[in-house]
Short mmCIF file of C-alpha atoms in Angstrom, two decimals:
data_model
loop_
_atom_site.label_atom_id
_atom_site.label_comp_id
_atom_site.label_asym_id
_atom_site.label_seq_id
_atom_site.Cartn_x
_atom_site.Cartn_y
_atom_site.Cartn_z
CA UNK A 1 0.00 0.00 0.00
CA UNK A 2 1.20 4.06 -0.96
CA UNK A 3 0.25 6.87 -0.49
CA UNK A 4 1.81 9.86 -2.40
CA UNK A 5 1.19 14.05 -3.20
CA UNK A 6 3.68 16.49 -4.92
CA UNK A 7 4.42 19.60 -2.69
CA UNK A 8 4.34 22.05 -5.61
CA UNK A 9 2.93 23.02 -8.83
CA UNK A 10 3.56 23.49 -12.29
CA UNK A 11 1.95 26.19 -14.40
CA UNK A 12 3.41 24.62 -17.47
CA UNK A 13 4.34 20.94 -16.94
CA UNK A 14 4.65 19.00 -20.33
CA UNK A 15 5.97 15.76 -18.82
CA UNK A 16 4.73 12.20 -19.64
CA UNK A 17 4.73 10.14 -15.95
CA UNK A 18 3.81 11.85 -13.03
CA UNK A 19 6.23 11.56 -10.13
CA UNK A 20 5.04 12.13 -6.71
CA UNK A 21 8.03 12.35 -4.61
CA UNK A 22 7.00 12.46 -0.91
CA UNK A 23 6.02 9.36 0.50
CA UNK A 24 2.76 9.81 2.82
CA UNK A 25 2.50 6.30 3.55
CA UNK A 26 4.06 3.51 2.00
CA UNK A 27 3.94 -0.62 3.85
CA UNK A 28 6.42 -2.78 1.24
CA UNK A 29 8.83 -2.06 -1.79
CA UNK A 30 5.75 -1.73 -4.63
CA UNK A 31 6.27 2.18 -5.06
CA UNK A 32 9.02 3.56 -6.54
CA UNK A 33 8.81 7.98 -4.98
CA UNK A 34 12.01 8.27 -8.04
CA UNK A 35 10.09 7.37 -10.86
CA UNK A 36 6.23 7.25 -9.67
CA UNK A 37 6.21 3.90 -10.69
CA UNK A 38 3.97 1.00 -8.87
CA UNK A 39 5.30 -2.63 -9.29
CA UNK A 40 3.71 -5.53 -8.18
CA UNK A 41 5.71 -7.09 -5.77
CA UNK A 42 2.83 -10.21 -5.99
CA UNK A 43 -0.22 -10.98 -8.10
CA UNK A 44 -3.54 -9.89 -7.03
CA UNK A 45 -6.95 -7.42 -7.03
CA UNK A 46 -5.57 -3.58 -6.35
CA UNK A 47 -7.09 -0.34 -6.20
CA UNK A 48 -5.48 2.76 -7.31
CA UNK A 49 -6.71 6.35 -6.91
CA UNK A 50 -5.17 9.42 -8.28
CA UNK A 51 -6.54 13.49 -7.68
CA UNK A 52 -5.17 16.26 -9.45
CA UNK A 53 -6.12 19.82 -9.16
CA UNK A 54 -5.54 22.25 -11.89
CA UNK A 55 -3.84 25.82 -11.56
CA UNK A 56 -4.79 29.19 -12.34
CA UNK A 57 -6.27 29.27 -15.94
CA UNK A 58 -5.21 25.80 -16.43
CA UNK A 59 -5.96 22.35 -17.04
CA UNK A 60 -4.90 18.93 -16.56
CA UNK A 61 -5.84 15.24 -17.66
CA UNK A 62 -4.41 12.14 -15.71
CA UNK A 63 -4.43 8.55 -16.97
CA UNK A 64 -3.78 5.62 -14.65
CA UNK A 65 -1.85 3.54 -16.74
CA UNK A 66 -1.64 -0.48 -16.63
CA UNK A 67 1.69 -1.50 -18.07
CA UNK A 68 1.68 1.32 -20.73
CA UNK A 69 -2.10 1.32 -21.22
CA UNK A 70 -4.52 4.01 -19.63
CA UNK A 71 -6.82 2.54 -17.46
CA UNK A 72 -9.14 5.58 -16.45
CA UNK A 73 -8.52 9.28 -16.89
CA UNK A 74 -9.15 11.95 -14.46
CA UNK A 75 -9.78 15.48 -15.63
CA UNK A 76 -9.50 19.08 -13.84
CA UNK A 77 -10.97 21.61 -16.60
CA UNK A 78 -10.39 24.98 -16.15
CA UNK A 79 -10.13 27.37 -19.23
CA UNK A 80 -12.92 30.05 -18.78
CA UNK A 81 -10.25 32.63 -19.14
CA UNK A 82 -11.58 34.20 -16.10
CA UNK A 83 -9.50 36.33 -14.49
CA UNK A 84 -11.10 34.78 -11.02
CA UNK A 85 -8.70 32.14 -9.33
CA UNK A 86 -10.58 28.61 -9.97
CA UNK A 87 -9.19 25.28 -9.48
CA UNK A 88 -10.65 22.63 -10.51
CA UNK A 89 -10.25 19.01 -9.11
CA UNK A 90 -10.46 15.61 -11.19
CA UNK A 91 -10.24 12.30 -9.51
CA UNK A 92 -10.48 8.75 -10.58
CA UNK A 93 -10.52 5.57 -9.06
CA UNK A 94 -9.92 2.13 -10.81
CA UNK A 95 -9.38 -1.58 -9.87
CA UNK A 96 -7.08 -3.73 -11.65
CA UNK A 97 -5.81 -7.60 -11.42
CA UNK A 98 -2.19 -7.44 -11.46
CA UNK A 99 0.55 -9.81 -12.10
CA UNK A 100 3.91 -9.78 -10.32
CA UNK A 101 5.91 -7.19 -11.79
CA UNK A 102 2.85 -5.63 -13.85
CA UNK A 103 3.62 -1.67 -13.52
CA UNK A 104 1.09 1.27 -12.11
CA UNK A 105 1.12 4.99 -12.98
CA UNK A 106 0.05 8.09 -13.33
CA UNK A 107 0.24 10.04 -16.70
CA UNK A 108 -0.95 13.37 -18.38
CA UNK A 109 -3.02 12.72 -20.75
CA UNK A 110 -2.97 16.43 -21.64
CA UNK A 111 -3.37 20.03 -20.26
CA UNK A 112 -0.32 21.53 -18.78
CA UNK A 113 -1.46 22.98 -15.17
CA UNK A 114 -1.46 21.37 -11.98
CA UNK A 115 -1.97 23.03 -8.68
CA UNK A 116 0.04 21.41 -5.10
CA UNK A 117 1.38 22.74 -1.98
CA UNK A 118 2.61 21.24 1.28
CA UNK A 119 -0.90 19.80 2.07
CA UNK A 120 -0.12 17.25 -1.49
CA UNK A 121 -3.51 17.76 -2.94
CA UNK A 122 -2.02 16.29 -6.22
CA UNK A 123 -1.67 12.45 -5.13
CA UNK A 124 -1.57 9.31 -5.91
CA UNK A 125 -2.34 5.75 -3.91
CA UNK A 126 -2.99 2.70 -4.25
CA UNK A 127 -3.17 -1.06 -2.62
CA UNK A 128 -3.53 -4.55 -2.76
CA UNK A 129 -7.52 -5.83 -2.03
CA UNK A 130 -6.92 -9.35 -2.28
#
């Protein structure tokens, strides 16, 4: 089981894999905090969850992705080109049968925004069901 949040944001992130660096829980060796990278350490039923917030004028899409595959997307929308300060939140939950050594992540999908701060409201977690 993991729990994990970024501590800061990006106005104009164009990365591929989301890496959430600080560890807010973590019970085994499954989560990688370097590359934001799950691996199953065993087969079995796990849940993953992911919530991103967009920034200022911004927007974001998150994929979890199954060995290279998106799963389920999770999308913060915000382009009213309001001059107002709205953030938007998109969360997504998915359950997956995994393999030993199948791999879990989180990916934009698109949009270039994201909004974090020392409270990690950009995270991602997951565990083993059964």
């Amino acid at each position: 089981a993991f729990s994990a949040g970024i501590s800061s944001s990006n106005t104009d992130w164009t990365g591929d894999t989301f890496v959430f660096p600080t560890v807010i829980y973590r019970e085994g060796t499954g989560y990688n905090p370097s590359t934001g990278i799950f691996t199953a350490p065993t087969a079995g039923t796990y849940v993953f969850y992911v919530s991103v917030q967009s920034t200022f004028q911004k927007s974001i899409y998150v994929d979890i992705v199954l060995n290279g595959f998106s799963k389920v997307r999770a999308m913060a929308y915000n382009e009213s080109g309001s001059s107002i300060s709205i953030y938007q939140t998109g969360t997504n939950l998915v359950i997956l049968h995994l393999q030993t050594g199948d791999r879990v992540w989180a990916k934009r999908a698109g949009g270039t925004g994201y909004y974090s701060d020392r409270a990690h409201i950009t995270t991602f977690s997951g565990f083993k069901l059964y």
